[in-house]
């Protein structure tokens, strides 16, 4: 297919199957990533003979300062840094239908980077440049009732909600995100969190501060003018 390499997402699946809780299997899993990366690096791209094929590995944010066996931590980052060209860090999906709230609080993003890299500075630059900070271009429409519910929405769905309900946009300064409330035809209250130019700009500044790249999930789910910031 003349691609530049592959993006591999396996950590969450390995967690679900208990692989990362077994020290021997965990080491085998890390070794698999290393061997895969080295194998790709031994092959040149068809489109650019001076460039080897690349491996981008998807990682989730640590759950707390006290790392659990299933967490991807700074030791793992250091261990895989030679074999992996980039780490796509999923700094989104902080909230869900059972705990409605912001998609990716800014303080949580900074906390996650600090757990993986330490403090921003020259000493962390070599690893930071391999981190692709995840930025969501989708939002969430949460149902605020005992039954809970709701889920992800794209830009088109967001614009439809704005047109239909004409809600008042509010700014949540602690998370650095815009949101609004509305009631549906059954008089059930909803909370909608969706990216804005300000919220995306703040996350791009965070990436610049740490010296990371960015990974957008996903391009087609955002609003056209989001590209003005990129």
CSV table of C-alpha atoms in Angstrom, one decimal:
chain,number,residue,atom,x,y,z
A,1,UNK,CA,0.0,0.0,0.0
A,2,UNK,CA,3.1,2.3,0.1
A,3,UNK,CA,2.3,3.5,3.6
A,4,UNK,CA,4.9,5.1,5.9
A,5,UNK,CA,4.4,2.5,8.6
A,6,UNK,CA,1.8,1.4,11.1
A,7,UNK,CA,-0.1,2.6,14.1
A,8,UNK,CA,-0.5,-0.2,16.7
A,9,UNK,CA,-3.0,-0.1,19.5
A,10,UNK,CA,-2.8,-3.2,21.8
A,11,UNK,CA,-2.2,-2.0,25.3
A,12,UNK,CA,-5.9,-1.8,26.3
A,13,UNK,CA,-6.5,-5.2,24.9
A,14,UNK,CA,-3.6,-6.7,26.7
A,15,UNK,CA,-4.9,-5.1,29.9
A,16,UNK,CA,-8.4,-6.6,29.4
A,17,UNK,CA,-6.8,-10.1,28.9
A,18,UNK,CA,-4.7,-9.8,32.0
A,19,UNK,CA,-1.4,-10.0,30.1
A,20,UNK,CA,0.0,-6.9,31.7
A,21,UNK,CA,-0.6,-8.3,35.2
A,22,UNK,CA,1.8,-11.2,34.6
A,23,UNK,CA,5.4,-9.9,34.8
A,24,UNK,CA,6.7,-12.6,32.3
A,25,UNK,CA,3.9,-11.9,29.8
A,26,UNK,CA,4.3,-8.2,30.2
A,27,UNK,CA,8.0,-8.4,29.3
A,28,UNK,CA,7.1,-10.5,26.3
A,29,UNK,CA,4.6,-7.9,25.2
A,30,UNK,CA,7.2,-5.2,25.4
A,31,UNK,CA,9.6,-7.3,23.5
A,32,UNK,CA,7.1,-7.8,20.8
A,33,UNK,CA,6.8,-4.0,20.3
A,34,UNK,CA,10.5,-3.7,20.2
A,35,UNK,CA,10.9,-6.5,17.6
A,36,UNK,CA,8.1,-5.0,15.5
A,37,UNK,CA,9.7,-1.6,15.6
A,38,UNK,CA,13.1,-2.9,14.7
A,39,UNK,CA,11.7,-5.0,11.8
A,40,UNK,CA,9.9,-1.9,10.4
A,41,UNK,CA,13.1,0.2,10.8
A,42,UNK,CA,15.0,-2.4,8.7
A,43,UNK,CA,12.7,-1.7,5.7
A,44,UNK,CA,12.8,1.5,3.6
A,45,UNK,CA,9.6,3.3,2.5
A,46,UNK,CA,8.6,2.7,-1.1
A,47,UNK,CA,7.9,6.4,-1.6
A,48,UNK,CA,11.0,7.6,0.2
A,49,UNK,CA,14.0,5.3,0.1
A,50,UNK,CA,15.9,7.5,2.6
A,51,UNK,CA,13.1,6.9,5.2
A,52,UNK,CA,12.5,3.6,7.0
A,53,UNK,CA,9.1,2.4,7.9
A,54,UNK,CA,7.8,3.8,11.2
A,55,UNK,CA,6.0,2.5,14.2
A,56,UNK,CA,3.6,4.7,16.2
A,57,UNK,CA,2.3,3.0,19.4
A,58,UNK,CA,-1.0,4.1,21.1
A,59,UNK,CA,-0.8,4.5,24.9
A,60,UNK,CA,-3.4,5.5,27.5
A,61,UNK,CA,-2.9,7.9,30.3
A,62,UNK,CA,-1.8,6.5,33.7
A,63,UNK,CA,-4.7,6.2,36.1
A,64,UNK,CA,-2.9,7.7,39.2
A,65,UNK,CA,0.5,8.7,40.5
A,66,UNK,CA,0.8,5.1,41.9
A,67,UNK,CA,1.4,3.1,38.8
A,68,UNK,CA,-0.4,-0.2,38.4
A,69,UNK,CA,1.0,-3.1,36.4
A,70,UNK,CA,-1.4,-2.4,33.6
A,71,UNK,CA,-0.4,1.3,33.4
A,72,UNK,CA,2.0,2.5,30.7
A,73,UNK,CA,4.6,4.4,32.7
A,74,UNK,CA,7.9,6.3,32.2
A,75,UNK,CA,10.0,3.1,32.5
A,76,UNK,CA,8.0,1.6,29.5
A,77,UNK,CA,8.4,4.9,27.6
A,78,UNK,CA,12.2,4.8,28.1
A,79,UNK,CA,12.4,1.1,27.3
A,80,UNK,CA,10.6,1.4,24.0
A,81,UNK,CA,11.9,4.8,22.9
A,82,UNK,CA,14.5,3.4,20.4
A,83,UNK,CA,12.1,1.0,18.7
A,84,UNK,CA,9.1,3.3,18.6
A,85,UNK,CA,9.0,6.4,16.4
A,86,UNK,CA,6.0,8.0,18.2
A,87,UNK,CA,3.6,7.4,21.1
A,88,UNK,CA,0.0,8.5,20.5
A,89,UNK,CA,-1.2,9.5,24.0
A,90,UNK,CA,-5.0,9.2,24.4
A,91,UNK,CA,-5.5,12.4,26.5
A,92,UNK,CA,-9.3,12.4,26.0
A,93,UNK,CA,-12.3,10.4,27.2
A,94,UNK,CA,-11.8,11.6,30.7
A,95,UNK,CA,-15.5,11.5,31.3
A,96,UNK,CA,-18.2,9.1,30.3
A,97,UNK,CA,-22.0,8.6,30.4
A,98,UNK,CA,-21.8,7.4,34.0
A,99,UNK,CA,-19.6,10.4,35.1
A,100,UNK,CA,-20.6,13.3,32.7
A,101,UNK,CA,-18.1,16.1,32.4
A,102,UNK,CA,-15.3,17.5,30.3
A,103,UNK,CA,-13.6,15.5,27.6
A,104,UNK,CA,-10.0,16.3,28.4
A,105,UNK,CA,-9.4,18.7,31.4
A,106,UNK,CA,-6.3,20.8,30.8
A,107,UNK,CA,-4.9,20.2,34.3
A,108,UNK,CA,-5.4,16.4,33.8
A,109,UNK,CA,-3.5,16.6,30.5
A,110,UNK,CA,-0.6,18.4,32.2
A,111,UNK,CA,-0.7,15.9,35.1
A,112,UNK,CA,-0.5,13.0,32.6
A,113,UNK,CA,2.5,14.5,30.8
A,114,UNK,CA,4.2,15.1,34.1
A,115,UNK,CA,3.7,11.5,35.2
A,116,UNK,CA,5.3,10.2,32.0
A,117,UNK,CA,8.0,12.8,31.4
A,118,UNK,CA,8.7,14.6,34.8
A,119,UNK,CA,8.9,18.3,34.5
A,120,UNK,CA,9.0,20.2,31.2
A,121,UNK,CA,12.5,21.2,30.2
A,122,UNK,CA,15.6,20.3,28.3
A,123,UNK,CA,16.0,16.9,30.1
A,124,UNK,CA,12.7,15.7,28.8
A,125,UNK,CA,12.9,16.9,25.2
A,126,UNK,CA,14.3,13.8,23.7
A,127,UNK,CA,11.3,11.7,24.9
A,128,UNK,CA,8.7,14.5,24.7
A,129,UNK,CA,9.3,14.9,21.0
A,130,UNK,CA,8.1,11.3,20.5
A,131,UNK,CA,4.8,11.9,22.4
A,132,UNK,CA,1.8,12.9,20.2
A,133,UNK,CA,-0.5,14.6,22.6
A,134,UNK,CA,-4.1,13.4,21.9
A,135,UNK,CA,-6.6,16.2,21.1
A,136,UNK,CA,-10.2,15.3,20.5
A,137,UNK,CA,-12.1,16.9,17.6
A,138,UNK,CA,-15.3,15.1,18.8
A,139,UNK,CA,-17.5,16.0,21.7
A,140,UNK,CA,-20.0,14.3,24.1
A,141,UNK,CA,-23.7,14.7,24.6
A,142,UNK,CA,-24.5,13.3,28.1
A,143,UNK,CA,-27.9,12.5,29.4
A,144,UNK,CA,-28.3,14.0,32.9
A,145,UNK,CA,-30.8,11.5,34.4
A,146,UNK,CA,-30.8,8.5,36.7
A,147,UNK,CA,-30.7,6.3,33.6
A,148,UNK,CA,-27.6,8.3,32.4
A,149,UNK,CA,-26.5,7.7,28.8
A,150,UNK,CA,-25.4,9.6,25.8
A,151,UNK,CA,-22.1,9.5,24.0
A,152,UNK,CA,-19.8,11.0,21.4
A,153,UNK,CA,-21.0,13.5,18.8
A,154,UNK,CA,-19.3,14.9,15.7
A,155,UNK,CA,-19.2,18.5,14.5
A,156,UNK,CA,-22.3,18.1,12.3
A,157,UNK,CA,-24.3,16.8,15.3
A,158,UNK,CA,-23.0,19.6,17.4
A,159,UNK,CA,-24.1,22.2,14.9
A,160,UNK,CA,-27.6,20.6,14.7
A,161,UNK,CA,-28.0,20.8,18.5
A,162,UNK,CA,-27.0,24.5,18.4
A,163,UNK,CA,-29.4,25.2,15.7
A,164,UNK,CA,-32.3,23.3,17.2
A,165,UNK,CA,-32.0,24.3,20.9
A,166,UNK,CA,-30.1,27.7,20.6
A,167,UNK,CA,-28.4,27.1,24.0
A,168,UNK,CA,-26.1,29.5,25.9
A,169,UNK,CA,-22.5,28.4,25.6
A,170,UNK,CA,-20.7,28.3,29.0
A,171,UNK,CA,-16.9,28.2,29.8
A,172,UNK,CA,-15.7,25.8,32.4
A,173,UNK,CA,-12.4,27.4,33.4
A,174,UNK,CA,-11.1,24.5,35.6
A,175,UNK,CA,-11.1,22.1,32.6
A,176,UNK,CA,-10.7,24.7,29.9
A,177,UNK,CA,-13.7,23.6,27.9
A,178,UNK,CA,-17.0,25.0,26.5
A,179,UNK,CA,-20.3,23.3,27.3
A,180,UNK,CA,-24.0,23.9,27.2
A,181,UNK,CA,-27.2,22.4,28.6
A,182,UNK,CA,-30.5,21.6,26.8
A,183,UNK,CA,-33.7,19.6,27.4
A,184,UNK,CA,-34.9,17.2,24.8
A,185,UNK,CA,-38.5,16.5,23.6
A,186,UNK,CA,-39.0,14.3,26.7
A,187,UNK,CA,-37.8,17.1,29.0
A,188,UNK,CA,-34.7,15.2,29.8
A,189,UNK,CA,-31.7,17.5,30.5
A,190,UNK,CA,-28.5,17.0,28.6
A,191,UNK,CA,-24.9,18.4,29.0
A,192,UNK,CA,-22.9,18.8,25.8
A,193,UNK,CA,-19.1,19.3,25.8
A,194,UNK,CA,-17.5,20.1,22.5
A,195,UNK,CA,-14.1,21.6,21.5
A,196,UNK,CA,-13.8,25.3,20.6
A,197,UNK,CA,-11.1,27.4,19.1
A,198,UNK,CA,-10.0,28.5,22.6
A,199,UNK,CA,-9.9,25.0,24.1
A,200,UNK,CA,-7.9,23.6,21.2
A,201,UNK,CA,-5.5,26.6,21.3
A,202,UNK,CA,-4.9,26.0,25.0
A,203,UNK,CA,-4.0,22.4,24.3
A,204,UNK,CA,-1.7,23.3,21.5
A,205,UNK,CA,0.1,25.6,23.8
A,206,UNK,CA,0.4,22.8,26.3
A,207,UNK,CA,2.0,20.7,23.6
A,208,UNK,CA,4.4,23.5,22.8
A,209,UNK,CA,5.3,23.9,26.4
A,210,UNK,CA,6.3,20.2,26.7
A,211,UNK,CA,7.8,20.0,23.2
A,212,UNK,CA,5.4,17.2,22.1
A,213,UNK,CA,3.6,16.7,18.9
A,214,UNK,CA,-0.1,16.2,18.6
A,215,UNK,CA,-2.5,13.4,17.5
A,216,UNK,CA,-6.0,14.4,16.5
A,217,UNK,CA,-9.0,12.0,17.1
A,218,UNK,CA,-10.1,12.6,14.6
A,219,UNK,CA,-9.8,15.0,11.7
A,220,UNK,CA,-13.2,14.5,10.1
A,221,UNK,CA,-15.1,14.9,13.4
A,222,UNK,CA,-14.2,18.5,13.9
A,223,UNK,CA,-15.4,21.9,12.6
A,224,UNK,CA,-13.8,23.3,9.5
A,225,UNK,CA,-12.3,26.3,11.2
A,226,UNK,CA,-10.4,24.1,13.7
A,227,UNK,CA,-7.8,23.9,10.9
A,228,UNK,CA,-7.1,27.6,11.2
A,229,UNK,CA,-5.2,26.8,14.4
A,230,UNK,CA,-3.1,24.1,12.8
